[in-house]
PDB file of C-alpha atoms in Angstrom:
ATOM      1  CA  MET A   1       8.607  14.770  11.790  1.00  0.00           C
ATOM      2  CA  ARG A   2       6.704  13.640  14.864  1.00  0.00           C
ATOM      3  CA  THR A   3       5.268  10.120  15.872  1.00  0.00           C
ATOM      4  CA  ARG A   4       1.887   8.195  16.863  1.00  0.00           C
ATOM      5  CA  GLY A   5       2.676   5.099  18.399  1.00  0.00           C
ATOM      6  CA  GLY A   6       5.083   4.186  15.514  1.00  0.00           C
ATOM      7  CA  ARG A   7       3.402   5.572  12.949  1.00  0.00           C
ATOM      8  CA  PRO A   8       4.752   8.889  11.271  1.00  0.00           C
ATOM      9  CA  THR A   9       2.400  12.058  10.918  1.00  0.00           C
ATOM     10  CA  ARG A  10       3.429  13.743   8.896  1.00  0.00           C
ATOM     11  CA  CYS A  11       5.675  13.194   5.629  1.00  0.00           C
ATOM     12  CA  GLN A  12       8.517  15.111   5.895  1.00  0.00           C
ATOM     13  CA  SER A  13       8.754  16.126   2.119  1.00  0.00           C
ATOM     14  CA  GLY A  14       5.195  16.784  -0.072  1.00  0.00           C
ATOM     15  CA  PRO A  15       1.319  15.841   0.376  1.00  0.00           C
ATOM     16  CA  SER A  16       1.617  13.210   3.054  1.00  0.00           C
ATOM     17  CA  VAL A  17      -0.156   9.907   2.958  1.00  0.00           C
ATOM     18  CA  THR A  18      -0.767   9.995   6.544  1.00  0.00           C
ATOM     19  CA  GLN A  19      -3.621  12.686   5.317  1.00  0.00           C
ATOM     20  CA  TRP A  20      -5.677   9.891   3.959  1.00  0.00           C
ATOM     21  CA  ALA A  21      -4.444   6.346   5.947  1.00  0.00           C
ATOM     22  CA  THR A  22      -5.359   8.796   9.403  1.00  0.00           C
ATOM     23  CA  PRO A  23      -2.766   7.092  12.319  1.00  0.00           C
ATOM     24  CA  GLU A  24      -6.381   6.940  13.900  1.00  0.00           C
ATOM     25  CA  LEU A  25      -7.793   4.795  10.740  1.00  0.00           C
ATOM     26  CA  VAL A  26      -4.867   2.553  10.820  1.00  0.00           C
ATOM     27  CA  ASP A  27      -5.438   1.364  14.662  1.00  0.00           C
ATOM     28  CA  GLU A  28      -9.163   1.118  13.998  1.00  0.00           C
ATOM     29  CA  VAL A  29      -7.492  -1.264  10.951  1.00  0.00           C
ATOM     30  CA  LEU A  30      -4.968  -3.219  12.334  1.00  0.00           C
ATOM     31  CA  ALA A  31      -7.255  -3.589  15.743  1.00  0.00           C
ATOM     32  CA  GLU A  32     -10.254  -4.951  13.809  1.00  0.00           C
ATOM     33  CA  CYS A  33      -7.373  -7.570  11.988  1.00  0.00           C
ATOM     34  CA  ARG A  34      -5.885  -8.614  15.556  1.00  0.00           C
ATOM     35  CA  LYS A  35      -2.427  -7.076  14.405  1.00  0.00           C
ATOM     36  CA  ARG A  36      -0.454  -6.046  17.668  1.00  0.00           C
ATOM     37  CA  ASP A  37       3.193  -4.959  18.696  1.00  0.00           C
ATOM     38  CA  ARG A  38       3.885  -8.187  20.639  1.00  0.00           C
ATOM     39  CA  ARG A  39       7.453  -8.690  20.144  1.00  0.00           C
ATOM     40  CA  PRO A  40       9.658  -5.860  22.366  1.00  0.00           C
ATOM     41  CA  GLY A  41      12.207  -4.692  19.613  1.00  0.00           C
ATOM     42  CA  ALA A  42      10.411  -6.024  16.590  1.00  0.00           C
ATOM     43  CA  LEU A  43       9.207  -3.427  13.493  1.00  0.00           C
ATOM     44  CA  PRO A  44       5.536  -1.797  14.534  1.00  0.00           C
ATOM     45  CA  ALA A  45       2.972  -2.775  12.825  1.00  0.00           C
ATOM     46  CA  GLY A  46       1.606   0.985  12.165  1.00  0.00           C
ATOM     47  CA  PHE A  47       5.314   1.456  10.529  1.00  0.00           C
ATOM     48  CA  MET A  48       4.334  -1.275   8.648  1.00  0.00           C
ATOM     49  CA  VAL A  49       1.076  -0.462   7.181  1.00  0.00           C
ATOM     50  CA  TYR A  50       2.903   3.053   6.605  1.00  0.00           C
ATOM     51  CA  PHE A  51       6.171   1.034   4.877  1.00  0.00           C
ATOM     52  CA  THR A  52       4.392  -1.346   3.110  1.00  0.00           C
ATOM     53  CA  LEU A  53       2.153   1.758   1.275  1.00  0.00           C
ATOM     54  CA  GLY A  54       5.724   3.642   0.789  1.00  0.00           C
ATOM     55  CA  LEU A  55       6.495   0.876  -1.249  1.00  0.00           C
ATOM     56  CA  ALA A  56       3.605   0.736  -3.046  1.00  0.00           C
ATOM     57  CA  LEU A  57       3.896   4.249  -3.800  1.00  0.00           C
ATOM     58  CA  PHE A  58       7.339   4.771  -4.578  1.00  0.00           C
ATOM     59  CA  HIS A  59       7.754   1.115  -6.431  1.00  0.00           C
ATOM     60  CA  GLN A  60      10.823   2.428  -8.284  1.00  0.00           C
ATOM     61  CA  ASN A  61      12.819   2.933  -4.806  1.00  0.00           C
ATOM     62  CA  SER A  62      14.831   0.139  -3.107  1.00  0.00           C
ATOM     63  CA  TYR A  63      13.720  -0.485   0.634  1.00  0.00           C
ATOM     64  CA  ASP A  64      16.323   1.028   2.032  1.00  0.00           C
ATOM     65  CA  ASP A  65      15.349   3.925   0.527  1.00  0.00           C
ATOM     66  CA  VAL A  66      11.422   4.137   1.634  1.00  0.00           C
ATOM     67  CA  ALA A  67      12.873   3.222   4.909  1.00  0.00           C
ATOM     68  CA  GLU A  68      15.165   6.154   5.290  1.00  0.00           C
ATOM     69  CA  HIS A  69      11.987   8.641   4.811  1.00  0.00           C
ATOM     70  CA  LEU A  70       9.756   6.994   7.379  1.00  0.00           C
ATOM     71  CA  VAL A  71      12.681   6.235  10.148  1.00  0.00           C
ATOM     72  CA  GLY A  72      13.559   9.342  10.832  1.00  0.00           C
ATOM     73  CA  GLY A  73      10.203   9.572  12.668  1.00  0.00           C
ATOM     74  CA  VAL A  74       9.945   6.992  14.552  1.00  0.00           C
ATOM     75  CA  PRO A  75      12.182   7.615  18.249  1.00  0.00           C
ATOM     76  CA  GLU A  76      12.167   3.672  18.882  1.00  0.00           C
ATOM     77  CA  LEU A  77      14.301   3.111  15.525  1.00  0.00           C
ATOM     78  CA  SER A  78      16.672   6.149  16.384  1.00  0.00           C
ATOM     79  CA  GLY A  79      16.901   6.986  13.006  1.00  0.00           C
ATOM     80  CA  CYS A  80      18.345   3.617  12.320  1.00  0.00           C
ATOM     81  CA  ILE A  81      17.868   1.616   9.144  1.00  0.00           C
ATOM     82  CA  PRO A  82      16.532  -1.944  10.284  1.00  0.00           C
ATOM     83  CA  HIS A  83      18.169  -4.920   8.298  1.00  0.00           C
ATOM     84  CA  LYS A  84      15.794  -6.164   5.209  1.00  0.00           C
ATOM     85  CA  ALA A  85      15.288  -9.214   6.954  1.00  0.00           C
ATOM     86  CA  SER A  86      13.329  -7.720   9.628  1.00  0.00           C
ATOM     87  CA  PHE A  87      11.131  -5.741   6.798  1.00  0.00           C
ATOM     88  CA  THR A  88      10.579  -9.519   5.165  1.00  0.00           C
ATOM     89  CA  ARG A  89       8.933 -10.627   9.116  1.00  0.00           C
ATOM     90  CA  ALA A  90       6.852  -7.709   9.801  1.00  0.00           C
ATOM     91  CA  ARG A  91       5.637  -7.376   6.870  1.00  0.00           C
ATOM     92  CA  GLU A  92       4.983 -11.286   7.650  1.00  0.00           C
ATOM     93  CA  ARG A  93       3.329 -10.889  10.661  1.00  0.00           C
ATOM     94  CA  LEU A  94       1.709  -8.004   9.346  1.00  0.00           C
ATOM     95  CA  GLY A  95       0.321 -10.125   6.177  1.00  0.00           C
ATOM     96  CA  PRO A  96      -2.287  -8.614   3.179  1.00  0.00           C
ATOM     97  CA  GLU A  97      -5.418  -8.898   5.222  1.00  0.00           C
ATOM     98  CA  VAL A  98      -4.448  -5.114   7.013  1.00  0.00           C
ATOM     99  CA  VAL A  99      -3.430  -3.406   3.716  1.00  0.00           C
ATOM    100  CA  GLU A 100      -6.811  -4.791   2.018  1.00  0.00           C
ATOM    101  CA  ARG A 101      -8.765  -3.848   5.186  1.00  0.00           C
ATOM    102  CA  LEU A 102      -7.968   0.387   4.456  1.00  0.00           C
ATOM    103  CA  PHE A 103      -7.646  -0.057   1.041  1.00  0.00           C
ATOM    104  CA  HIS A 104     -11.594  -1.337   1.776  1.00  0.00           C
ATOM    105  CA  ARG A 105     -12.572   1.670   4.035  1.00  0.00           C
ATOM    106  CA  LEU A 106     -11.034   4.389   1.747  1.00  0.00           C
ATOM    107  CA  ALA A 107     -11.896   3.590  -1.392  1.00  0.00           C
ATOM    108  CA  GLY A 108     -15.091   5.541  -2.103  1.00  0.00           C
ATOM    109  CA  PRO A 109     -16.964   7.699  -5.722  1.00  0.00           C
ATOM    110  CA  LEU A 110     -13.958  10.248  -6.199  1.00  0.00           C
ATOM    111  CA  ALA A 111     -16.573  12.951  -7.682  1.00  0.00           C
ATOM    112  CA  LEU A 112     -19.805  14.056  -5.658  1.00  0.00           C
ATOM    113  CA  THR A 113     -23.268  13.624  -6.689  1.00  0.00           C
ATOM    114  CA  GLY A 114     -24.462  16.298  -9.149  1.00  0.00           C
ATOM    115  CA  LEU A 115     -20.840  17.524  -9.442  1.00  0.00           C
ATOM    116  CA  THR A 116     -20.438  19.031 -13.139  1.00  0.00           C
ATOM    117  CA  GLY A 117     -17.979  17.075 -14.992  1.00  0.00           C
ATOM    118  CA  SER A 118     -18.419  13.522 -13.516  1.00  0.00           C
ATOM    119  CA  PHE A 119     -20.943  12.850 -16.475  1.00  0.00           C
ATOM    120  CA  CYS A 120     -19.868  13.414 -20.426  1.00  0.00           C
ATOM    121  CA  TRP A 121     -23.219  12.817 -22.763  1.00  0.00           C
ATOM    122  CA  GLY A 122     -24.534  11.219 -20.268  1.00  0.00           C
ATOM    123  CA  MET A 123     -21.778   8.679 -19.229  1.00  0.00           C
ATOM    124  CA  CYS A 124     -19.783   7.963 -16.269  1.00  0.00           C
ATOM    125  CA  ILE A 125     -16.305   9.792 -16.633  1.00  0.00           C
ATOM    126  CA  ALA A 126     -13.930   6.583 -15.169  1.00  0.00           C
ATOM    127  CA  ALA A 127     -10.070   6.143 -14.986  1.00  0.00           C
ATOM    128  CA  VAL A 128      -8.093   3.530 -15.690  1.00  0.00           C
ATOM    129  CA  ASP A 129      -4.898   2.282 -13.713  1.00  0.00           C
ATOM    130  CA  GLY A 130      -2.802  -0.713 -13.261  1.00  0.00           C
ATOM    131  CA  PHE A 131       0.072  -2.221 -11.837  1.00  0.00           C
ATOM    132  CA  LEU A 132       3.026  -5.450 -12.656  1.00  0.00           C
ATOM    133  CA  LEU A 133       3.582  -6.933  -9.325  1.00  0.00           C
ATOM    134  CA  ASP A 134       6.619  -9.674  -9.315  1.00  0.00           C
ATOM    135  CA  VAL A 135       5.360 -12.496  -7.953  1.00  0.00           C
ATOM    136  CA  PRO A 136       8.410 -15.458  -7.248  1.00  0.00           C
ATOM    137  CA  ASP A 137       9.724 -17.095 -10.251  1.00  0.00           C
ATOM    138  CA  ASN A 138       8.654 -20.842  -9.554  1.00  0.00           C
ATOM    139  CA  GLN A 139       6.278 -23.941 -11.363  1.00  0.00           C
ATOM    140  CA  ALA A 140       2.953 -22.815  -9.964  1.00  0.00           C
ATOM    141  CA  ASN A 141       3.101 -19.129 -10.804  1.00  0.00           C
ATOM    142  CA  ARG A 142       4.281 -19.708 -13.880  1.00  0.00           C
ATOM    143  CA  GLN A 143       0.792 -22.897 -14.594  1.00  0.00           C
ATOM    144  CA  THR A 144      -1.471 -19.627 -12.909  1.00  0.00           C
ATOM    145  CA  PHE A 145      -0.397 -16.451 -14.026  1.00  0.00           C
ATOM    146  CA  GLY A 146       1.943 -17.644 -17.308  1.00  0.00           C
ATOM    147  CA  GLY A 147       5.576 -16.693 -17.714  1.00  0.00           C
ATOM    148  CA  PRO A 148       8.100 -14.847 -19.977  1.00  0.00           C
ATOM    149  CA  LYS A 149       7.488 -14.617 -23.690  1.00  0.00           C
ATOM    150  CA  ASP A 150      10.832 -14.162 -24.801  1.00  0.00           C
ATOM    151  CA  GLU A 151      14.522 -14.858 -23.881  1.00  0.00           C
ATOM    152  CA  GLY A 152      15.238 -11.381 -23.188  1.00  0.00           C
ATOM    153  CA  PRO A 153      17.170  -9.740 -20.019  1.00  0.00           C
ATOM    154  CA  CYS A 154      13.458 -10.090 -18.595  1.00  0.00           C
ATOM    155  CA  ALA A 155      13.156 -13.999 -19.534  1.00  0.00           C
ATOM    156  CA  SER A 156      13.649 -14.611 -15.748  1.00  0.00           C
ATOM    157  CA  ARG A 157      10.956 -12.745 -14.029  1.00  0.00           C
ATOM    158  CA  THR A 158       7.004 -13.458 -13.686  1.00  0.00           C
ATOM    159  CA  ALA A 159       4.504 -10.862 -13.482  1.00  0.00           C
ATOM    160  CA  VAL A 160       1.021 -10.180 -12.850  1.00  0.00           C
ATOM    161  CA  LEU A 161      -0.541  -7.066 -14.476  1.00  0.00           C
ATOM    162  CA  LYS A 162      -3.489  -6.123 -12.860  1.00  0.00           C
ATOM    163  CA  VAL A 163      -5.708  -2.873 -14.831  1.00  0.00           C
ATOM    164  CA  PHE A 164      -8.781  -1.541 -12.700  1.00  0.00           C
ATOM    165  CA  LEU A 165     -11.708   0.385 -14.505  1.00  0.00           C
ATOM    166  CA  MET A 166     -12.530   2.814 -11.831  1.00  0.00           C
ATOM    167  CA  PRO A 167     -15.877   5.210 -12.264  1.00  0.00           C
ATOM    168  CA  LEU A 168     -15.149   8.376 -10.848  1.00  0.00           C
ATOM    169  CA  ASN A 169     -18.865   9.201  -9.411  1.00  0.00           C
ATOM    170  CA  LEU A 170     -21.363   5.625  -8.798  1.00  0.00           C
ATOM    171  CA  PHE A 171     -23.919   8.334  -8.115  1.00  0.00           C
ATOM    172  CA  HIS A 172     -26.388  10.123 -11.367  1.00  0.00           C
ATOM    173  CA  PRO A 173     -26.425  13.254 -10.728  1.00  0.00           C
ATOM    174  CA  GLU A 174     -30.069  14.570 -10.043  1.00  0.00           C
TER     175      GLU A 174
END
C-alpha cells in the first residue's frame, strides 16, 4: 500500500474508499476546514479522515482492527498501531465538520437522467438506509434522545436511530 501525505492511496484488499474520497479531495476538504497537521508526531489529519470512514464502514470492528488495516500504508507510523487515546485526541482535533463536508461533496444522484430503470410507474426509485449511533449514556442525552425501554442487556445504552430516504435519481427523464 502506498501513501500520499499520510493517507492510504490503496486499500490492502477489495475496492478502495479512495476511489471516491480521493486524497486530493480529502486535501481540499481539510484546507476548507482549516485542518492542518500542526503537531509533529500526531496522527495526520488525512489519515484520520480515512480512519473515521473505516470506523463507519467496519463498525463491527474495534479501533485496533480498523487501524491495523491502515497503518501499514503510513510510513510515519512504521506499521505500529498508536494507542487508543491518540486516536481519540486526533478525532477531537479533526472534528465533525471535515467528514460532513466530505459527505456533501460526494453526495448526489446515483442514477443518470434518462437511465432506464431509474423510474418505475412514473415514480422515482429510492433507497432507504439507516444506522444506530451510540451516544454517551447521560441525563442530557436521555432527555434529548430517550433511553432504553427495558432492563435487558442493552439497558445502559443510549442510541440514536438515523433513517434516510434517498432518491436514486433526482432528475425526471425527458
